[in-house]
Short mmCIF file of C-alpha atoms in Angstrom, two decimals:
data_model
loop_
_atom_site.label_atom_id
_atom_site.label_comp_id
_atom_site.label_asym_id
_atom_site.label_seq_id
_atom_site.Cartn_x
_atom_site.Cartn_y
_atom_site.Cartn_z
CA UNK A 938 262.75 -1.06 64.22
CA UNK A 939 261.81 -2.60 60.74
CA UNK A 940 263.41 -6.76 60.88
CA UNK A 941 264.81 -6.61 57.81
CA UNK A 942 266.56 -3.46 57.88
CA UNK A 943 268.14 -4.52 61.36
CA UNK A 944 269.27 -7.69 60.10
CA UNK A 945 271.11 -6.49 57.53
CA UNK A 946 272.80 -3.90 58.89
CA UNK A 947 273.68 -5.34 62.40
CA UNK A 948 276.79 -4.64 63.22
CA UNK A 949 277.96 -1.84 61.23
CA UNK A 950 278.06 0.14 63.64
CA UNK A 951 278.17 0.81 67.71
CA UNK A 952 277.18 3.45 70.59
CA UNK A 953 278.30 1.78 73.68
CA UNK A 954 281.09 4.04 75.51
CA UNK A 955 279.06 5.57 78.40
CA UNK A 956 282.08 8.17 78.44
CA UNK A 957 280.22 10.18 75.15
CA UNK A 958 277.63 10.93 77.62
CA UNK A 959 277.25 14.76 78.12
CA UNK A 960 277.94 17.40 75.47
CA UNK A 961 277.73 16.55 71.35
CA UNK A 962 279.48 18.99 68.85
CA UNK A 963 276.61 18.29 65.81
CA UNK A 964 278.40 18.87 62.35
CA UNK A 965 275.21 19.45 59.63
CA UNK A 966 275.42 19.25 56.00
CA UNK A 967 272.51 21.25 53.99
CA UNK A 968 269.98 19.07 52.21
CA UNK A 969 268.75 21.47 49.65
CA UNK A 970 266.48 19.15 46.98
CA UNK A 971 264.14 16.45 48.64
CA UNK A 972 264.26 14.68 44.90
CA UNK A 973 267.65 13.44 43.29
CA UNK A 974 267.80 15.91 39.97
CA UNK A 975 265.03 17.94 40.67
CA UNK A 976 264.21 21.26 41.98
CA UNK A 977 260.67 20.04 42.90
CA UNK A 978 259.15 21.32 46.27
CA UNK A 979 255.87 19.88 46.48
CA UNK A 980 255.03 16.40 47.37
CA UNK A 981 251.65 15.65 48.12
CA UNK A 982 250.16 18.10 50.67
CA UNK A 983 253.90 18.81 51.46
CA UNK A 984 256.23 21.33 50.49
CA UNK A 985 259.99 20.88 51.11
CA UNK A 986 261.85 23.77 53.37
CA UNK A 987 264.93 22.10 53.66
CA UNK A 988 266.89 19.59 55.74
CA UNK A 989 270.11 18.87 57.14
CA UNK A 990 272.55 15.64 57.48
CA UNK A 991 274.03 14.84 61.05
CA UNK A 992 276.96 13.42 62.01
CA UNK A 993 279.02 13.85 64.94
CA UNK A 994 282.20 12.79 66.53
CA UNK A 995 280.37 11.47 69.60
CA UNK A 996 279.65 7.90 69.05
CA UNK A 997 276.44 7.93 70.67
CA UNK A 998 274.88 10.48 68.47
CA UNK A 999 272.63 8.60 65.98
CA UNK A 1000 269.28 5.77 66.22
CA UNK A 1001 266.91 8.95 66.63
CA UNK A 1002 263.60 7.64 67.67
CA UNK A 1003 261.52 10.52 68.17
CA UNK A 1004 261.26 14.08 68.60
CA UNK A 1005 259.68 16.95 70.12
CA UNK A 1006 259.64 20.06 69.83
CA UNK A 1007 259.34 22.47 73.30
CA UNK A 1008 256.84 25.71 72.64
CA UNK A 1009 259.88 28.15 71.37
CA UNK A 1010 259.89 26.11 68.61
CA UNK A 1011 263.34 25.70 68.68
CA UNK A 1012 264.71 23.87 71.59
CA UNK A 1013 263.59 19.78 71.08
CA UNK A 1014 263.87 16.41 73.21
CA UNK A 1015 264.72 13.06 71.50
CA UNK A 1016 265.12 9.41 72.17
CA UNK A 1017 268.04 7.12 70.84
CA UNK A 1018 266.75 3.60 71.16
CA UNK A 1019 270.27 2.72 72.38
CA UNK A 1020 268.57 4.08 75.96
CA UNK A 1021 269.77 7.97 75.70
CA UNK A 1022 268.25 11.11 75.41
CA UNK A 1023 269.33 13.58 73.09
CA UNK A 1024 268.46 17.26 73.50
CA UNK A 1025 269.22 20.42 71.74
CA UNK A 1026 268.34 23.44 69.57
CA UNK A 1027 268.05 24.09 65.85
CA UNK A 1028 269.55 26.70 64.75
CA UNK A 1029 268.43 28.71 60.61
CA UNK A 1030 269.89 30.94 58.42
CA UNK A 1031 269.26 34.38 57.27
CA UNK A 1032 266.66 32.96 55.15
CA UNK A 1033 265.17 30.62 58.13
CA UNK A 1034 266.15 27.29 56.48
CA UNK A 1035 267.44 24.85 58.76
CA UNK A 1036 271.24 25.72 59.67
CA UNK A 1037 272.62 23.38 62.16
CA UNK A 1038 272.22 21.96 66.21
CA UNK A 1039 273.51 23.74 68.99
CA UNK A 1040 273.16 22.49 72.54
CA UNK A 1041 273.10 19.43 71.78
CA UNK A 1042 273.50 16.74 75.07
CA UNK A 1043 273.28 13.02 75.11
CA UNK A 1044 272.46 11.38 78.40
CA UNK A 1045 271.87 7.88 79.46
CA UNK A 1046 268.07 7.11 80.37
CA UNK A 1047 267.52 6.01 83.97
CA UNK A 1048 265.67 2.82 84.47
CA UNK A 1049 263.32 2.32 87.30
CA UNK A 1050 266.09 1.45 89.94
CA UNK A 1051 267.92 4.43 88.63
CA UNK A 1052 270.60 2.93 86.94
CA UNK A 1053 272.00 3.43 83.11
CA UNK A 1054 273.11 -0.10 82.46
CA UNK A 1055 270.18 -2.25 82.00
CA UNK A 1056 270.57 -2.99 78.11
CA UNK A 1057 268.77 -2.41 75.16
CA UNK A 1058 266.47 -5.38 75.89
CA UNK A 1059 264.93 -3.14 78.61
CA UNK A 1060 265.91 0.32 77.32
CA UNK A 1061 265.15 0.30 74.23
CA UNK A 1062 263.27 3.52 73.46
CA UNK A 1063 260.91 4.24 70.29
CA UNK A 1064 258.14 6.63 71.19
CA UNK A 1065 258.21 10.09 73.01
CA UNK A 1066 255.46 12.78 74.33
CA UNK A 1067 255.61 15.86 76.19
CA UNK A 1068 252.75 16.28 78.45
CA UNK A 1069 252.48 19.06 81.33
CA UNK A 1070 255.37 18.33 83.69
CA UNK A 1071 256.29 15.06 82.18
CA UNK A 1072 258.00 13.30 79.46
CA UNK A 1073 256.77 9.87 78.23
CA UNK A 1074 258.43 7.45 76.50
CA UNK A 1075 257.39 4.17 75.27
CA UNK A 1076 259.69 0.87 74.95
CA UNK A 1077 259.72 -2.51 72.64
CA UNK A 1078 261.10 -5.33 73.68
CA UNK A 1079 260.31 -4.43 77.69
CA UNK A 1080 257.13 -3.25 76.50
CA UNK A 1081 255.36 0.02 78.68
CA UNK A 1082 255.38 3.65 79.25
CA UNK A 1083 257.43 5.18 81.75
CA UNK A 1084 256.62 8.78 82.77
CA UNK A 1085 259.65 10.91 83.84
CA UNK A 1086 259.43 14.83 85.24
CA UNK A 1087 259.87 17.37 83.41
CA UNK A 1088 262.58 19.23 84.47
CA UNK A 1089 264.75 16.92 85.52
CA UNK A 1090 264.05 13.95 82.99
CA UNK A 1091 267.73 13.33 82.45
CA UNK A 1092 268.79 13.01 85.68
CA UNK A 1093 265.62 11.17 87.15
CA UNK A 1094 264.40 8.10 86.82
CA UNK A 1095 260.79 7.21 85.81
CA UNK A 1096 257.95 8.12 88.43
CA UNK A 1097 255.47 6.39 87.01
CA UNK A 1098 254.48 4.15 84.76
CA UNK A 1099 250.89 4.05 82.12
CA UNK A 1100 248.99 0.90 81.89
CA UNK A 1101 249.39 0.11 77.82
CA UNK A 1102 245.82 -1.50 77.49
CA UNK A 1103 247.30 -3.82 74.79
CA UNK A 1104 248.12 -7.72 75.77
CA UNK A 1105 251.78 -8.22 75.84
CA UNK A 1106 251.55 -11.24 74.37
CA UNK A 1107 250.08 -9.69 71.13
CA UNK A 1108 253.20 -7.26 70.81
CA UNK A 1109 256.31 -8.33 68.50
CA UNK A 1110 259.21 -8.08 70.81
CA UNK A 1111 261.33 -5.67 68.17
CA UNK A 1112 257.71 -4.12 66.49
CA UNK A 1113 255.70 -3.24 68.70
CA UNK A 1114 254.96 0.48 70.82
CA UNK A 1115 256.54 2.61 67.94
CA UNK A 1116 254.41 5.64 68.10
CA UNK A 1117 253.65 7.57 71.47
CA UNK A 1118 251.32 11.12 70.95
CA UNK A 1119 249.29 13.13 73.15
CA UNK A 1120 246.05 14.79 71.64
CA UNK A 1121 245.00 18.43 71.82
CA UNK A 1122 243.03 18.98 74.71
CA UNK A 1123 240.28 20.57 72.49
CA UNK A 1124 239.41 17.44 71.18
CA UNK A 1125 237.50 14.67 72.16
CA UNK A 1126 240.68 12.95 73.38
CA UNK A 1127 240.87 15.71 75.64
CA UNK A 1128 244.84 15.64 75.84
CA UNK A 1129 244.68 11.71 76.24
CA UNK A 1130 248.07 9.70 75.38
CA UNK A 1131 247.79 7.57 71.90
CA UNK A 1132 250.12 4.31 71.56
CA UNK A 1133 250.27 2.88 68.04
CA UNK A 1134 252.48 -0.42 67.55
CA UNK A 1135 254.94 -0.55 64.69
CA UNK A 1136 253.70 -3.86 63.25
CA UNK A 1137 251.64 -6.08 65.99
CA UNK A 1138 248.35 -7.22 64.57
CA UNK A 1139 245.01 -8.45 65.50
CA UNK A 1140 243.06 -11.19 63.87
CA UNK A 1141 242.58 -9.12 61.28
CA UNK A 1142 245.79 -7.87 60.26
CA UNK A 1143 245.53 -4.83 61.85
CA UNK A 1144 248.11 -2.82 63.77
CA UNK A 1145 247.38 -2.47 67.38
CA UNK A 1146 246.77 0.76 68.99
CA UNK A 1147 245.23 2.38 72.68
CA UNK A 1148 244.19 5.21 73.99
CA UNK A 1149 245.65 5.26 77.24
CA UNK A 1150 244.25 7.94 79.42
CA UNK A 1151 241.23 10.31 79.33
CA UNK A 1152 237.60 9.93 78.61
CA UNK A 1153 237.82 7.95 75.28
CA UNK A 1154 240.51 5.34 77.43
CA UNK A 1155 240.32 2.46 75.26
CA UNK A 1156 241.75 0.14 72.22
CA UNK A 1157 241.25 0.72 69.11
CA UNK A 1158 243.38 -0.48 65.55
CA UNK A 1159 244.48 1.06 62.37
CA UNK A 1160 244.47 -0.60 58.92
CA UNK A 1161 247.65 -2.05 57.76
CA UNK A 1162 248.47 -2.35 53.93
CA UNK A 1163 251.22 -1.45 51.52
CA UNK A 1164 253.80 -3.42 53.67
CA UNK A 1165 254.30 -0.21 55.73
CA UNK A 1166 254.86 0.06 59.60
CA UNK A 1167 254.28 2.79 62.24
CA UNK A 1168 257.36 4.58 63.03
CA UNK A 1169 255.63 7.56 64.71
CA UNK A 1170 252.60 10.17 64.65
CA UNK A 1171 251.93 13.84 66.17
CA UNK A 1172 248.56 15.62 66.34
CA UNK A 1173 247.46 18.01 64.68
CA UNK A 1174 246.03 21.26 66.22
CA UNK A 1175 242.24 20.56 64.38
CA UNK A 1176 242.75 16.89 66.22
CA UNK A 1177 243.89 14.51 63.26
CA UNK A 1178 246.35 12.06 63.82
CA UNK A 1179 249.40 12.18 61.12
CA UNK A 1180 250.58 8.56 61.32
CA UNK A 1181 254.33 8.45 59.62
CA UNK A 1182 254.90 4.99 58.37
CA UNK A 1183 257.94 3.37 56.56
CA UNK A 1184 259.00 -0.04 54.90
CA UNK A 1185 262.20 -1.93 53.65
CA UNK A 1186 262.23 -4.64 51.14
CA UNK A 1187 263.77 -5.87 48.05
CA UNK A 1188 261.04 -5.35 46.14
CA UNK A 1189 259.55 -1.66 46.72
CA UNK A 1190 263.20 -0.53 48.04
CA UNK A 1191 262.70 1.95 50.92
CA UNK A 1192 259.95 4.00 51.38
CA UNK A 1193 258.28 6.56 53.67
CA UNK A 1194 254.46 7.75 53.66
CA UNK A 1195 252.40 10.16 55.70
CA UNK A 1196 248.79 9.20 56.62
CA UNK A 1197 246.25 11.35 58.08
CA UNK A 1198 243.85 9.98 60.16
CA UNK A 1199 240.60 11.85 61.36
CA UNK A 1200 240.74 12.58 64.97
CA UNK A 1201 237.05 12.12 65.77
CA UNK A 1202 237.64 8.02 64.09
CA UNK A 1203 239.74 7.41 66.97
CA UNK A 1204 237.82 6.00 69.87
CA UNK A 1205 237.61 2.42 71.80
CA UNK A 1206 236.82 -0.43 69.12
CA UNK A 1207 237.53 1.28 66.14
CA UNK A 1208 239.04 0.60 62.74
CA UNK A 1209 240.69 3.49 61.65
CA UNK A 1210 242.33 4.70 58.03
CA UNK A 1211 242.87 8.07 56.76
CA UNK A 1212 243.96 9.59 53.54
CA UNK A 1213 247.74 9.26 52.91
CA UNK A 1214 249.09 12.71 51.95
CA UNK A 1215 252.87 12.53 51.44
CA UNK A 1216 254.93 9.42 50.09
CA UNK A 1217 258.72 9.09 49.08
CA UNK A 1218 261.26 6.64 47.96
CA UNK A 1219 264.52 5.75 47.15
CA UNK A 1220 264.59 8.91 44.61
CA UNK A 1221 264.10 11.01 47.50
CA UNK A 1222 266.33 12.59 50.47
CA UNK A 1223 264.90 9.79 53.06
CA UNK A 1224 266.30 7.07 55.39
CA UNK A 1225 265.03 5.27 58.09
CA UNK A 1226 262.40 7.55 59.04
CA UNK A 1227 261.56 7.25 62.78
CA UNK A 1228 260.39 10.51 64.14
CA UNK A 1229 257.91 13.51 63.12
CA UNK A 1230 256.46 16.39 65.21
CA UNK A 1231 254.91 19.22 63.85
CA UNK A 1232 255.08 22.99 65.35
CA UNK A 1233 252.83 26.94 63.68
CA UNK A 1234 255.39 28.81 62.62
CA UNK A 1235 255.17 32.70 62.17
CA UNK A 1236 253.51 32.87 59.63
CA UNK A 1237 250.65 30.83 60.71
CA UNK A 1238 251.67 27.74 58.80
CA UNK A 1239 252.46 24.34 60.35
CA UNK A 1240 255.79 23.09 59.64
CA UNK A 1241 256.72 19.09 59.93
CA UNK A 1242 260.04 17.95 61.47
CA UNK A 1243 261.17 14.47 60.64
CA UNK A 1244 264.37 12.67 61.84
CA UNK A 1245 265.67 8.88 60.78
CA UNK A 1246 267.49 6.43 62.65
CA UNK A 1247 270.66 5.84 60.96
CA UNK A 1248 271.20 2.31 63.48
CA UNK A 1249 274.81 3.90 63.98
CA UNK A 1250 275.42 2.13 60.43
CA UNK A 1251 277.78 3.65 58.20
CA UNK A 1252 275.64 2.76 55.54
CA UNK A 1253 272.71 4.98 56.83
CA UNK A 1254 272.15 8.52 57.58
CA UNK A 1255 271.22 10.53 60.62
CA UNK A 1256 268.50 13.23 58.38
CA UNK A 1257 266.48 15.93 60.06
CA UNK A 1258 263.78 17.22 57.30
CA UNK A 1259 261.47 20.05 57.60
CA UNK A 1260 258.79 20.64 55.73
CA UNK A 1261 255.56 22.56 55.21
CA UNK A 1262 252.00 21.32 55.27
CA UNK A 1263 249.45 22.95 53.04
CA UNK A 1264 245.80 22.59 54.41
CA UNK A 1265 243.72 25.66 54.44
CA UNK A 1266 241.38 24.20 56.86
CA UNK A 1267 244.34 24.28 59.49
CA UNK A 1268 245.14 27.57 59.07
CA UNK A 1269 242.18 28.58 60.98
CA UNK A 1270 242.58 26.52 63.86
CA UNK A 1271 244.72 28.20 66.84
#
């Protein structure tokens, strides 16, 4: 969460009605242009393909922190920072553009005792990853990475936890374990889980991060600059990491960018950085962008899906945006 943004918007919305858990009818308004007053499609390395503004009569919808797609590239799993799962499927029109969300369901995330009322301080879900027969979730405030059985995560307490390696005293309460992703098995990280904090820094001002398991297990850091905090990330098939970052302030306004970090640079003790391949601001159809995922489309190109956290505020929106990643080197990767 961005502290300034949270402070400005606190109390604007609510999502505490447990009776709303279950199926959720989601309405979607199509977004056909990304930049206001312009038909421009290319933004850095990304080509805008379309988007949706989501709403629902179900008060639990909102606060989307992360999204991961299943192998069919249609069904997805999301977490809400209110301590809920959101599952569903994207629908497309005849031209292949995003059209809506179907089969949506919202359910509370169970805590370690099998309860569902531990409160946001313990269930502030921010990061999400799918690996084998488990769903991994990272949490702020009560810093941890828990594992849930898959299938069955929606009705099960966690069946394990993964040591986060980063000293908890170095993690800021509401700006900690924001991004959680799984490296390709074919990469040097060999399918390891990776976490990156939002805005918890070391003594040199770099963002704390760690490879949680695998052959390169250990801590590393990410260079921090420009007032951006990390909100999510995803590995590309070639092993490079895309980091989604956002900022909000009176000087710069709302902003989002994506940095591409070479996968080979991620190793214990490293300070990593990468090229900014995409950046957007107040002229563009963005909000508090919190989640990113990637999948390969039928034509072989890589598509990115970005989602936003509306903080359950009437001043913000729940967005789902789709882009094509332009990179000739990636098209040859399996």
